[in-house]
Coordinates of C-alpha atoms (C1' of nucleotides) in Angstrom, one line a residue:
Chain A
M9 CA 67.9 82.4 118.8
S10 CA 67.3 85.0 121.5
T11 CA 68.7 85.8 124.9
N12 CA 67.8 88.1 127.7
E13 CA 71.4 88.8 128.5
T14 CA 72.9 92.0 127.3
P15 CA 76.3 91.5 125.9
A16 CA 79.0 92.1 128.4
E17 CA 80.1 95.7 128.0
S18 CA 83.8 96.0 127.8
T19 CA 84.8 98.6 130.2
D20 CA 87.8 100.6 131.1
F21 CA 88.7 103.9 132.6
I22 CA 88.3 105.7 129.3
R23 CA 84.9 104.3 128.5
D24 CA 83.9 105.1 132.1
I25 CA 84.8 108.8 131.6
I26 CA 82.9 108.9 128.4
R27 CA 79.9 107.3 129.8
E28 CA 79.9 109.9 132.6
D29 CA 80.3 112.7 130.1
L30 CA 77.3 111.5 128.2
A31 CA 75.3 110.9 131.3
S32 CA 76.0 114.3 132.8
G33 CA 75.1 116.0 129.5
K34 CA 78.6 117.4 129.0
H35 CA 78.5 115.9 125.5
D36 CA 75.5 114.9 123.4
G37 CA 77.6 112.4 121.5
T38 CA 81.2 111.3 121.0
V39 CA 83.6 112.2 118.3
T40 CA 87.0 110.5 118.4
R41 CA 89.8 110.3 116.0
F42 CA 92.7 108.1 114.9
P43 CA 95.5 110.5 114.0
P44 CA 98.5 108.7 112.4
E45 CA 101.5 110.6 111.1
P46 CA 102.0 109.3 107.5
N47 CA 105.6 108.5 108.0
G48 CA 105.5 104.7 108.0
Y49 CA 103.4 101.5 108.0
L50 CA 100.9 100.8 110.7
H51 CA 101.7 97.9 113.0
I52 CA 99.7 95.9 115.5
G53 CA 100.5 98.4 118.2
H54 CA 98.4 101.0 116.3
S55 CA 95.5 98.6 116.2
K56 CA 94.9 99.3 119.9
S57 CA 94.4 103.0 119.2
I58 CA 92.3 102.2 116.1
C59 CA 90.1 99.7 117.9
L60 CA 89.7 102.0 120.9
N61 CA 88.8 105.1 118.9
F62 CA 86.6 103.5 116.3
G63 CA 85.2 101.1 118.9
I64 CA 84.1 103.8 121.3
A65 CA 82.5 105.8 118.5
A66 CA 80.6 102.8 117.4
E67 CA 79.5 101.8 120.9
T68 CA 78.2 105.3 121.6
G69 CA 76.7 106.0 118.2
G70 CA 79.3 108.6 117.5
R71 CA 81.9 109.1 114.8
C72 CA 85.6 108.5 114.5
H73 CA 87.7 110.5 112.1
L74 CA 90.7 109.4 110.3
R75 CA 93.1 112.4 110.5
F76 CA 96.6 112.4 109.1
D77 CA 98.9 114.4 111.4
D78 CA 101.0 115.6 108.5
T79 CA 102.9 118.5 110.1
N80 CA 106.4 117.4 109.3
P81 CA 107.0 117.2 105.5
I82 CA 110.5 115.8 105.9
K83 CA 109.2 112.4 107.1
E84 CA 105.9 112.1 105.3
E85 CA 104.9 110.5 102.0
M86 CA 101.8 109.8 100.0
E87 CA 102.7 106.1 99.9
Y88 CA 102.0 105.9 103.7
I89 CA 98.8 107.8 103.4
E90 CA 97.6 105.1 101.0
S91 CA 98.8 102.2 103.0
I92 CA 97.4 103.5 106.3
Q93 CA 93.9 103.7 104.8
T94 CA 94.2 100.2 103.4
D95 CA 95.3 98.9 106.7
V96 CA 92.5 100.6 108.8
R97 CA 89.9 99.3 106.4
W98 CA 91.3 95.8 106.5
L99 CA 91.2 95.9 110.2
G100 CA 87.4 96.4 109.8
F101 CA 86.8 100.1 110.4
D102 CA 85.3 102.9 108.3
W103 CA 85.6 106.6 108.7
G104 CA 82.9 107.4 106.2
E105 CA 83.3 111.0 105.0
D106 CA 85.5 111.9 107.9
L107 CA 88.9 111.9 106.4
Y108 CA 91.0 114.9 107.4
Y109 CA 94.5 116.2 107.3
A110 CA 96.2 118.5 109.7
S111 CA 97.6 120.2 106.6
D112 CA 94.0 121.3 105.7
Y113 CA 94.2 123.5 108.8
F114 CA 97.5 125.2 108.1
E115 CA 95.9 128.6 107.3
T116 CA 93.7 128.5 110.3
L117 CA 96.6 127.4 112.5
Y118 CA 98.6 130.3 111.1
G119 CA 95.9 132.7 112.0
W120 CA 95.9 131.4 115.6
A121 CA 99.7 132.0 115.7
E122 CA 99.2 135.7 114.8
E123 CA 96.4 135.8 117.4
L124 CA 98.8 134.5 120.0
I125 CA 101.4 137.1 119.0
E126 CA 98.8 139.9 119.2
A127 CA 97.9 138.8 122.7
G128 CA 101.5 138.9 123.7
N129 CA 101.6 135.1 124.1
A130 CA 104.1 134.2 121.4
Y131 CA 107.3 135.6 120.0
V132 CA 109.8 135.0 117.2
D133 CA 113.1 133.8 118.6
D134 CA 116.4 134.3 116.7
L135 CA 118.3 131.8 118.9
S136 CA 119.8 128.7 117.2
A137 CA 118.5 125.3 118.1
D138 CA 121.6 124.7 120.2
E139 CA 121.1 128.0 122.1
I140 CA 117.4 127.2 122.7
R141 CA 118.4 124.0 124.2
E142 CA 120.9 125.7 126.5
Y143 CA 118.4 128.3 127.5
R144 CA 115.8 125.7 128.2
G145 CA 117.6 124.5 131.4
T146 CA 117.6 120.9 132.5
L147 CA 115.3 118.6 134.4
T148 CA 116.4 120.0 137.7
E149 CA 117.3 123.6 136.7
P150 CA 114.9 126.2 135.4
G151 CA 115.4 127.7 132.0
R152 CA 116.4 131.3 131.2
P153 CA 114.4 133.7 129.0
S154 CA 115.6 134.2 125.5
P155 CA 116.9 137.7 124.8
Y156 CA 114.2 137.9 122.1
R157 CA 111.4 137.0 124.5
D158 CA 110.1 140.5 125.0
R159 CA 109.9 141.6 121.4
E160 CA 106.9 143.8 120.7
P161 CA 103.8 142.1 119.1
G162 CA 104.3 144.4 116.0
E163 CA 107.9 143.2 115.5
N164 CA 106.9 139.6 116.1
L165 CA 104.1 139.8 113.6
D166 CA 106.4 141.3 111.0
L167 CA 109.0 138.6 111.6
L168 CA 106.4 135.8 111.4
R169 CA 105.0 137.1 108.2
R170 CA 108.5 137.3 106.7
M171 CA 109.2 133.8 108.0
R172 CA 106.1 132.7 106.1
A173 CA 107.2 134.7 103.0
G174 CA 110.4 132.7 102.9
E175 CA 112.8 135.5 103.8
F176 CA 114.8 133.3 106.2
A177 CA 116.7 130.1 106.0
D178 CA 115.8 126.9 107.8
G179 CA 116.6 127.2 111.4
E180 CA 117.2 130.9 111.4
R181 CA 114.1 131.7 113.5
V182 CA 111.2 130.0 115.2
L183 CA 108.0 131.1 116.7
R184 CA 107.6 130.2 120.4
A185 CA 104.6 130.2 122.7
K186 CA 105.4 132.5 125.7
I187 CA 104.5 130.4 128.7
D188 CA 106.9 129.8 131.6
M189 CA 110.7 129.2 131.3
A190 CA 110.8 128.1 134.9
S191 CA 108.1 125.5 134.7
G192 CA 108.8 122.1 136.2
N193 CA 107.2 120.7 133.0
I194 CA 109.7 121.3 130.3
N195 CA 107.0 121.2 127.7
L196 CA 105.8 124.6 129.0
R197 CA 109.2 126.3 128.7
D198 CA 108.2 128.4 125.7
P199 CA 107.7 125.5 123.2
V200 CA 108.5 126.1 119.6
I201 CA 105.3 126.2 117.6
Y202 CA 106.5 127.1 114.1
R203 CA 109.7 126.2 112.3
I204 CA 111.1 127.1 109.0
M205 CA 111.4 124.2 106.5
H206 CA 111.9 124.9 102.9
V207 CA 110.6 121.5 102.0
D208 CA 107.7 120.5 99.7
H209 CA 104.8 119.0 101.6
P210 CA 103.1 115.9 100.1
R211 CA 99.8 117.7 100.0
T212 CA 100.4 121.4 100.2
G213 CA 103.5 121.3 97.9
D214 CA 105.5 124.6 98.1
A215 CA 102.6 126.7 99.5
W216 CA 104.3 126.8 102.9
C217 CA 107.9 127.1 104.2
I218 CA 106.9 127.3 107.8
Y219 CA 105.2 124.4 109.5
P220 CA 103.4 124.1 112.9
T221 CA 104.8 121.6 115.4
Y222 CA 102.7 118.7 116.8
D223 CA 101.9 120.6 119.9
F224 CA 100.5 123.6 118.0
A225 CA 98.6 121.5 115.6
H226 CA 97.1 118.5 117.4
G227 CA 94.8 120.0 120.0
Q228 CA 93.6 122.7 117.7
S229 CA 92.9 120.2 114.9
D230 CA 90.9 118.2 117.5
A231 CA 89.0 121.4 118.4
I232 CA 88.3 122.2 114.7
E233 CA 86.8 118.8 114.2
H234 CA 84.9 119.0 117.5
I235 CA 86.6 115.9 118.8
T236 CA 85.1 115.2 122.3
H237 CA 87.7 112.8 123.6
S238 CA 91.3 112.9 122.2
L239 CA 92.8 109.5 123.1
C240 CA 96.5 109.2 122.9
T241 CA 99.4 107.2 124.4
L242 CA 101.1 107.8 127.8
E243 CA 104.1 109.7 126.5
F244 CA 101.9 112.6 125.7
E245 CA 100.8 113.0 129.3
G246 CA 103.3 115.8 129.9
H247 CA 101.9 117.6 126.8
R248 CA 98.4 117.8 128.2
P249 CA 99.0 121.1 130.1
L250 CA 100.2 122.5 126.8
Y251 CA 97.3 121.0 124.9
D252 CA 94.9 122.7 127.3
W253 CA 96.9 126.0 127.3
F254 CA 96.3 126.4 123.5
V255 CA 92.7 125.5 123.8
E256 CA 92.3 128.1 126.5
H257 CA 94.3 130.9 124.8
L258 CA 93.0 130.5 121.3
S259 CA 89.6 131.2 119.8
V260 CA 89.1 127.5 119.0
P261 CA 85.5 126.3 118.4
S262 CA 85.5 123.5 121.0
A263 CA 87.4 122.2 124.0
P264 CA 88.4 118.5 123.5
R265 CA 89.8 116.5 126.4
Q266 CA 93.0 114.5 126.0
I267 CA 93.1 111.2 127.8
E268 CA 96.2 109.0 127.8
F269 CA 96.4 105.2 127.8
A270 CA 99.3 102.7 127.7
R271 CA 100.4 101.6 124.3
L272 CA 100.4 98.0 123.3
N273 CA 103.6 96.0 123.6
I274 CA 103.9 92.3 122.6
S275 CA 106.6 89.9 123.7
S276 CA 109.1 88.5 121.2
T277 CA 108.7 91.4 118.7
V278 CA 109.3 95.1 118.4
L279 CA 106.7 97.8 117.8
S280 CA 108.4 101.0 117.0
K281 CA 108.7 102.5 113.5
R282 CA 112.4 103.2 114.1
K283 CA 113.2 99.5 114.9
L284 CA 110.9 98.2 112.2
L285 CA 112.5 100.4 109.7
R286 CA 115.9 99.1 110.7
L287 CA 114.8 95.5 110.2
V288 CA 113.7 96.3 106.7
K289 CA 116.7 98.5 105.8
E290 CA 119.3 96.1 107.1
G291 CA 117.6 93.2 105.3
H292 CA 116.7 91.2 108.4
V293 CA 113.3 90.7 106.9
D294 CA 112.0 90.9 103.3
G295 CA 110.1 94.1 103.6
W296 CA 107.3 95.8 105.5
D297 CA 105.0 93.0 104.6
D298 CA 107.3 90.2 105.5
P299 CA 104.9 87.7 107.2
R300 CA 107.1 87.8 110.3
M301 CA 106.7 91.5 110.7
P302 CA 104.2 92.9 113.2
T303 CA 103.0 95.4 110.7
L304 CA 99.4 95.1 109.7
S305 CA 100.5 94.4 106.1
G306 CA 102.8 91.6 107.3
I307 CA 100.2 90.1 109.5
R308 CA 97.7 90.3 106.7
R309 CA 100.1 88.6 104.3
R310 CA 100.8 85.9 106.8
G311 CA 97.1 85.1 106.7
V312 CA 95.9 86.3 110.1
P313 CA 92.2 87.4 109.9
P314 CA 91.6 90.9 111.2
E315 CA 89.0 89.7 113.6
A316 CA 91.8 87.9 115.5
I317 CA 93.5 91.3 116.1
R318 CA 90.2 92.9 117.2
N319 CA 89.7 90.0 119.6
L320 CA 93.2 90.4 121.0
I321 CA 92.7 94.1 121.6
D322 CA 89.4 93.4 123.4
R323 CA 91.1 90.9 125.7
V324 CA 94.1 93.1 126.4
G325 CA 92.0 95.9 127.8
V326 CA 92.9 99.5 128.3
A327 CA 94.8 100.9 131.2
K328 CA 97.6 103.2 132.1
R329 CA 100.1 100.6 133.2
D330 CA 103.2 99.9 131.0
S331 CA 102.8 96.3 130.0
V332 CA 104.0 93.6 127.6
V333 CA 101.3 91.3 126.4
D334 CA 102.3 87.7 125.9
Y335 CA 102.6 86.7 122.2
A336 CA 100.8 83.5 123.2
L337 CA 97.6 85.5 123.8
F338 CA 97.7 86.7 120.2
E339 CA 98.3 83.1 119.0
H340 CA 95.4 82.0 121.1
C341 CA 93.1 84.6 119.5
I342 CA 94.1 83.4 116.0
R343 CA 93.5 79.7 116.9
E344 CA 90.3 80.3 118.6
L345 CA 88.9 82.0 115.5
L346 CA 90.4 79.7 112.9
N347 CA 89.4 76.6 114.8
K348 CA 85.8 77.7 114.3
D349 CA 86.1 79.0 110.7
A350 CA 88.9 77.3 108.8
E351 CA 88.3 74.2 106.7
R352 CA 90.5 71.2 107.3
R353 CA 92.8 69.7 104.6
M354 CA 95.6 67.2 104.6
A355 CA 99.1 68.2 103.7
V356 CA 102.5 66.6 104.3
L357 CA 105.3 69.0 104.9
N358 CA 108.1 66.6 105.3
P359 CA 107.2 63.6 103.2
L360 CA 108.1 60.0 103.8
K361 CA 106.8 57.5 101.2
I362 CA 104.9 54.5 102.2
V363 CA 103.8 51.6 100.0
I364 CA 100.7 49.6 100.9
T365 CA 102.0 46.3 99.7
N366 CA 98.6 44.5 99.8
Y367 CA 96.8 47.3 98.0
P368 CA 96.3 46.6 94.3
E369 CA 98.8 48.2 92.0
G370 CA 97.4 51.0 89.9
A371 CA 94.2 51.1 91.9
S372 CA 92.8 54.1 93.7
E373 CA 89.6 55.2 95.4
E374 CA 88.0 58.3 96.9
L375 CA 87.3 58.6 100.6
A376 CA 85.0 61.1 102.3
A377 CA 86.7 63.6 104.6
V378 CA 84.9 66.1 106.9
N379 CA 85.7 69.7 106.1
N380 CA 85.3 71.2 109.5
P381 CA 84.3 69.1 112.6
E382 CA 83.4 72.4 114.3
D383 CA 81.0 73.4 111.6
P384 CA 78.6 70.7 110.2
D385 CA 77.5 73.1 107.4
A386 CA 81.0 73.0 106.0
G387 CA 80.2 69.5 104.6
S388 CA 82.7 67.0 103.3
R389 CA 84.9 66.3 100.3
M390 CA 86.5 63.3 98.6
V391 CA 90.1 62.5 99.0
P392 CA 92.0 60.1 96.7
F393 CA 93.8 57.1 98.2
G394 CA 96.2 54.7 96.5
R395 CA 99.0 52.2 96.9
E396 CA 101.7 54.8 97.4
L397 CA 101.2 57.5 100.0
Y398 CA 103.2 60.2 101.8
I399 CA 103.1 60.6 105.6
E400 CA 105.0 63.0 107.8
R401 CA 108.5 61.8 108.6
D402 CA 107.9 62.9 112.2
D403 CA 105.1 60.4 112.4
F404 CA 107.4 57.4 112.2
M405 CA 110.2 56.3 114.5
E406 CA 112.2 53.2 114.1
D407 CA 112.9 53.1 117.8
P408 CA 110.1 55.0 119.5
P409 CA 110.5 56.4 123.0
K410 CA 107.8 56.0 125.6
K411 CA 104.6 57.8 124.9
F412 CA 105.3 58.0 121.1
F413 CA 102.0 56.6 119.8
R414 CA 102.6 57.1 116.1
L415 CA 103.9 54.6 113.5
A416 CA 106.8 52.3 114.3
P417 CA 107.9 48.9 113.0
G418 CA 105.1 46.3 113.7
R419 CA 102.7 49.0 114.9
E420 CA 99.2 49.6 113.6
V421 CA 97.8 53.2 113.2
R422 CA 95.0 54.8 111.4
L423 CA 95.3 56.9 108.3
R424 CA 92.6 59.5 108.8
Y425 CA 89.4 58.8 106.9
A426 CA 91.1 55.8 105.3
Y427 CA 92.3 52.5 106.8
F428 CA 94.3 51.0 109.6
I429 CA 97.8 50.2 108.4
T430 CA 100.7 48.3 109.9
C431 CA 104.3 48.9 109.2
N432 CA 106.2 45.8 108.2
E433 CA 109.5 46.9 106.7
V434 CA 111.8 49.9 106.8
I435 CA 113.8 50.6 103.6
K436 CA 117.0 52.6 103.9
D437 CA 119.5 54.0 101.5
S438 CA 123.2 53.4 101.6
D439 CA 123.6 56.1 104.2
G440 CA 121.2 54.5 106.5
E441 CA 118.6 57.1 105.8
I442 CA 115.0 55.9 105.9
V443 CA 113.6 56.3 102.4
E444 CA 110.4 54.2 102.4
L445 CA 108.1 52.2 104.6
R446 CA 106.4 49.0 103.5
C447 CA 103.0 48.6 105.1
T448 CA 99.8 46.5 104.8
Y449 CA 96.3 47.8 105.2
D450 CA 93.2 46.2 106.6
P451 CA 90.5 46.5 104.0
A452 CA 87.9 46.0 106.7
T453 CA 88.8 49.3 108.4
K454 CA 87.7 51.5 105.5
G455 CA 86.7 54.9 106.7
G456 CA 88.8 54.5 109.8
D457 CA 86.8 52.2 112.1
A458 CA 87.6 48.5 112.8
P459 CA 84.5 46.3 112.8
D460 CA 86.1 44.1 115.5
G461 CA 86.3 47.2 117.7
R462 CA 90.1 47.2 118.0
K463 CA 91.6 50.5 118.8
V464 CA 94.6 52.3 117.6
K465 CA 96.5 55.0 119.5
A466 CA 97.2 57.4 116.6
T467 CA 95.6 58.8 113.5
L468 CA 98.0 60.2 110.9
H469 CA 97.3 62.5 108.0
W470 CA 98.5 61.4 104.5
V471 CA 98.4 62.3 100.9
S472 CA 98.2 60.0 97.9
A473 CA 101.5 60.1 96.0
A474 CA 99.8 59.8 92.6
H475 CA 97.4 62.7 93.2
A476 CA 99.5 65.0 95.4
V477 CA 99.9 68.7 94.5
E478 CA 103.3 70.1 95.2
A479 CA 103.8 73.3 97.1
E480 CA 106.3 75.4 99.0
V481 CA 105.4 76.0 102.6
R482 CA 106.9 78.7 104.7
L483 CA 107.1 78.2 108.5
Y484 CA 107.5 81.1 110.8
D485 CA 108.7 81.4 114.4
H486 CA 109.1 84.4 116.7
L487 CA 111.1 87.1 115.1
F488 CA 113.1 87.4 118.3
E489 CA 114.5 84.8 120.7
V490 CA 113.8 86.8 123.8
E491 CA 110.6 88.3 125.2
V492 CA 111.9 91.8 125.3
P493 CA 114.3 92.4 122.4
G494 CA 117.1 94.8 123.2
A495 CA 116.6 94.6 126.9
D496 CA 120.3 94.4 127.2
G497 CA 122.1 95.7 124.1
D498 CA 121.1 96.0 120.5
F499 CA 117.7 94.5 119.7
V500 CA 119.1 93.2 116.4
D501 CA 121.3 90.8 118.4
D502 CA 118.2 89.2 119.8
L503 CA 116.8 88.2 116.3
N504 CA 115.8 84.6 116.0
P505 CA 118.0 83.1 113.2
N506 CA 115.4 80.4 112.7
S507 CA 112.3 82.6 112.3
L508 CA 111.8 81.4 108.7
E509 CA 112.0 77.9 107.5
I510 CA 111.1 77.1 103.9
R511 CA 109.9 73.7 103.0
S512 CA 109.8 72.8 99.3
G513 CA 108.3 69.7 97.8
C514 CA 105.5 69.6 100.3
K515 CA 102.6 67.3 99.3
L516 CA 99.1 68.6 99.4
E517 CA 95.8 66.8 98.9
P518 CA 94.5 67.7 95.4
S519 CA 91.6 69.9 96.6
L520 CA 94.2 72.4 97.7
G521 CA 95.4 72.9 94.1
P522 CA 92.9 75.6 93.2
F523 CA 92.7 77.1 96.7
V524 CA 91.5 80.6 96.8
P525 CA 94.2 83.1 98.0
G526 CA 93.3 85.0 101.1
E527 CA 91.5 82.1 102.7
Q528 CA 92.8 80.2 105.7
V529 CA 92.9 76.4 106.0
Q530 CA 93.9 74.1 108.8
F531 CA 96.4 71.5 107.6
E532 CA 95.3 68.7 109.9
R533 CA 97.6 68.2 112.9
L534 CA 100.0 70.9 111.7
G535 CA 98.4 74.3 112.0
Y536 CA 96.6 77.0 110.2
F537 CA 97.9 78.1 106.8
A538 CA 97.1 80.6 104.0
P539 CA 98.4 81.0 100.5
D540 CA 101.1 83.6 100.2
T541 CA 101.0 86.4 97.7
D542 CA 104.0 84.8 96.0
S543 CA 101.7 81.9 94.9
K544 CA 101.4 81.4 91.2
E545 CA 99.4 79.0 89.0
G546 CA 101.1 75.7 89.4
A547 CA 103.6 77.1 92.0
L548 CA 101.7 77.3 95.3
V549 CA 103.2 78.9 98.3
F550 CA 101.6 78.6 101.7
N551 CA 102.4 80.5 104.9
R552 CA 101.9 78.9 108.3
I553 CA 99.9 81.4 110.3
V554 CA 100.2 79.6 113.6
T555 CA 100.7 76.0 114.7
L556 CA 98.1 74.0 116.5
R557 CA 98.7 73.6 120.2
D558 CA 101.2 70.8 120.4
T559 CA 101.0 68.6 123.5
W560 CA 103.3 66.1 122.0
A561 CA 106.0 68.8 121.6
R562 CA 105.6 69.6 125.3
I563 CA 105.9 65.9 126.3
R564 CA 109.0 65.6 124.2
K565 CA 110.5 68.7 125.9
Q566 CA 109.7 67.3 129.4
Q567 CA 111.5 64.1 128.3
G568 CA 114.5 66.2 127.5
R569 CA 113.8 66.0 123.7
Chain B
rU12 C1' 118.0 116.6 143.2
rG13 C1' 112.4 119.2 138.8
rG14 C1' 107.6 117.8 136.6
rG15 C1' 104.1 114.0 135.1
rG16 C1' 102.5 108.8 135.5
rC17 C1' 102.4 103.7 137.2
rG18 C1' 103.0 99.4 140.9
rU19 C1' 96.9 93.4 142.2
rC20 C1' 99.1 85.6 140.2
rG21 C1' 104.5 83.8 135.3
rG22 C1' 101.8 87.6 131.3
rC23 C1' 97.4 90.9 130.8
rA24 C1' 93.5 92.8 133.9
rA25 C1' 88.8 93.7 137.1
rG26 C1' 88.1 95.7 141.8
rU27 C1' 87.6 102.5 144.2
rG28 C1' 86.0 100.7 152.7
rG29 C1' 82.6 94.8 153.9
rA30 C1' 84.6 87.5 152.0
rA31 C1' 90.9 88.9 145.7
rA32 C1' 86.5 88.6 138.8
rG33 C1' 88.0 86.9 134.1
rC34 C1' 91.5 85.7 130.1
rC35 C1' 96.4 83.7 128.4
rA36 C1' 100.3 80.6 130.2
rC37 C1' 101.2 76.4 133.2
rC38 C1' 99.7 71.6 135.8
rG39 C1' 96.4 67.5 136.3
rG40 C1' 91.9 64.4 134.5
rG41 C1' 87.8 63.0 130.9
rU42 C1' 86.0 62.8 125.7
rU43 C1' 88.1 62.4 120.8
rU44 C1' 89.2 59.2 113.6
rU45 C1' 93.5 66.0 114.5
rG46 C1' 98.8 64.4 120.7
rG47 C1' 93.6 69.8 117.7
rU48 C1' 88.7 71.1 119.6
rC49 C1' 85.6 70.4 123.8
rC50 C1' 84.6 69.3 129.1
rC51 C1' 86.1 69.1 134.4
rG52 C1' 89.6 70.5 138.1
rG53 C1' 94.1 73.1 140.1
rC54 C1' 96.8 77.7 140.0
rA55 C1' 97.2 85.4 144.7
rU56 C1' 94.9 83.6 153.0
rU57 C1' 96.9 88.3 149.6
rC58 C1' 97.2 93.3 146.4
rG59 C1' 105.6 97.1 145.9
rC60 C1' 107.3 97.8 151.4
rA61 C1' 106.5 99.9 156.4
rG62 C1' 103.5 102.3 159.7
rG63 C1' 98.6 104.5 160.8
rU64 C1' 93.0 105.3 160.6
rU65 C1' 88.7 101.7 161.0
rC66 C1' 84.6 96.7 163.9
rG67 C1' 86.6 96.0 158.9
rA68 C1' 91.7 98.4 154.1
rA69 C1' 94.0 96.2 147.6
rU70 C1' 90.7 100.3 148.4
rC71 C1' 91.6 106.1 153.2
rC72 C1' 96.3 108.7 155.5
rU73 C1' 101.8 109.1 156.1
rG74 C1' 106.6 107.7 154.8
rC75 C1' 109.7 104.8 151.8
rC76 C1' 111.1 101.6 147.5
rG77 C1' 110.8 100.4 142.3
rC78 C1' 109.6 101.2 137.1
rC79 C1' 108.1 104.5 132.9
rC80 C1' 107.8 109.4 130.2
rC81 C1' 109.7 114.7 129.5
rA82 C1' 115.7 118.6 128.4
rG83 C1' 113.5 117.6 119.1
rC84 C1' 113.0 123.5 115.4
rC85 C1' 109.9 114.5 115.9
rA86 C1' 105.1 112.8 116.6

RNA sequence: UGGGGCGUCGGCAAGUGGAAAGCCACCGGGUUUUGGUCCCGGCAUUCGCAGGUUCGAAUCCUGCCGCCCCAGCCA
């Protein structure tokens, strides 16, 4: 198979800039980086940055580094360093040898701090945090210089060395860059670049008790790694002048360019570590990998293939506008992929027993079922059929409304890959609850076609009662009831109380018994599912990844339920 | 009332002076042994608003309005 068309190049303002830089010879190649702080789990919002950085590197034959921005030991843990690597790999990206840590540069960064002092561009400030805030001024009033602003380089150097040596307590002094206390950009009002923290660092242990801030570490780390384009989110726009200031005033080995883009937001969920942490801590979900969570670990556990996330990111694009992507677009990406890849199976989640009264007692037979109508190579399998079967309760109505085409008293429908059946009798218990249906089948319709050409308006899925495998199936809905949680009030108040529904006693066709964990299946007419990590031998648990598009549900809604 | 950004269909998003791409959602219709898939069609006479420049403006100019970010020794 060949084509003359070149694949449509995804383009956005960042790729445009990079293309120009390459064309003009400003750079020979590209080096990007994904720089998470190891203080939490990655979520789908991060995948935009990951796909962008690794994607651009791949498209331009460059490299993308994975760098942990571990400058604040209070919040960081090795556990996160592990999980982040697992998640990035799962998403489908590889940093090769290029794994770095900002903490690897602590000594170099410290040297640059002394360099700044010697040039009269930094000073040790004895003001307290509160005083610094007061002196900083406000959004509309300029700041005032600290009384320590004009200390001599010699004294500053001595003080910084003593800070490093551990002579002072946390918060007693800080090192500040001497820039402009009257700047309209508050980030330039002598930002703190080193603080004292007598805290062990996950990687450097007790080697340091002073740590550089993000502003003093990030651009310089980029420069050390010869990053050409440092892509970050919009909230860092105001930090760019500072980023550039350090690159200009320090003897760094290269001059990276920071470019900002809008972060990914998705409706009906939240994407901030703070909020996600609260969901876990307050027990609204069962952990970071709860299948309802937008964390990569949660999405993975739910059964979503990583390719679906990459496709979503491609479709969303990259721009500078604050936006909220419709969750439906994500669902579409999942369905689009799984429709093509997932094998079909039959499973009944809410069983209603039917007895085929004219089918011989004790008999059974095997019927051929297609594995994936979208993929002829997927072949077919045999499914057992017998006198007693289960169908979905929703597929029968004693008193059907207009447009309900499924089973009803006196009505004939098709059992997929099996026979036409007609419902003759409805059996109820003493409460009036339907407990069983008595039907007859037409032996001439074996396989699902009537030789006389008669049609039927519905095809139902089913499972033979004698052969069924039992399983628990977990159904998920949006975590939040509103598109933008917390738009008015606490986001927790917008939680969807019905985001999880557990169905036990579900009946699966026997081929699902030994199903391989990690693989996705379509339960015909119901949606895409995957085994949960809670599955055990003989105690299967499936997660619903996403439903199928459901036109009948829409009709029902239009009819007023 | 400081500085930095952003405003194109319900949601994303192209377009950068010469006839408003595409995708999702939604609404029809066809095919169908999944009310799935697939196919066909519809969906911005108008680009936050108001002026101006121009033969011609979403694109240029001016003014206004709205939204987001910044006052951590977080990132």
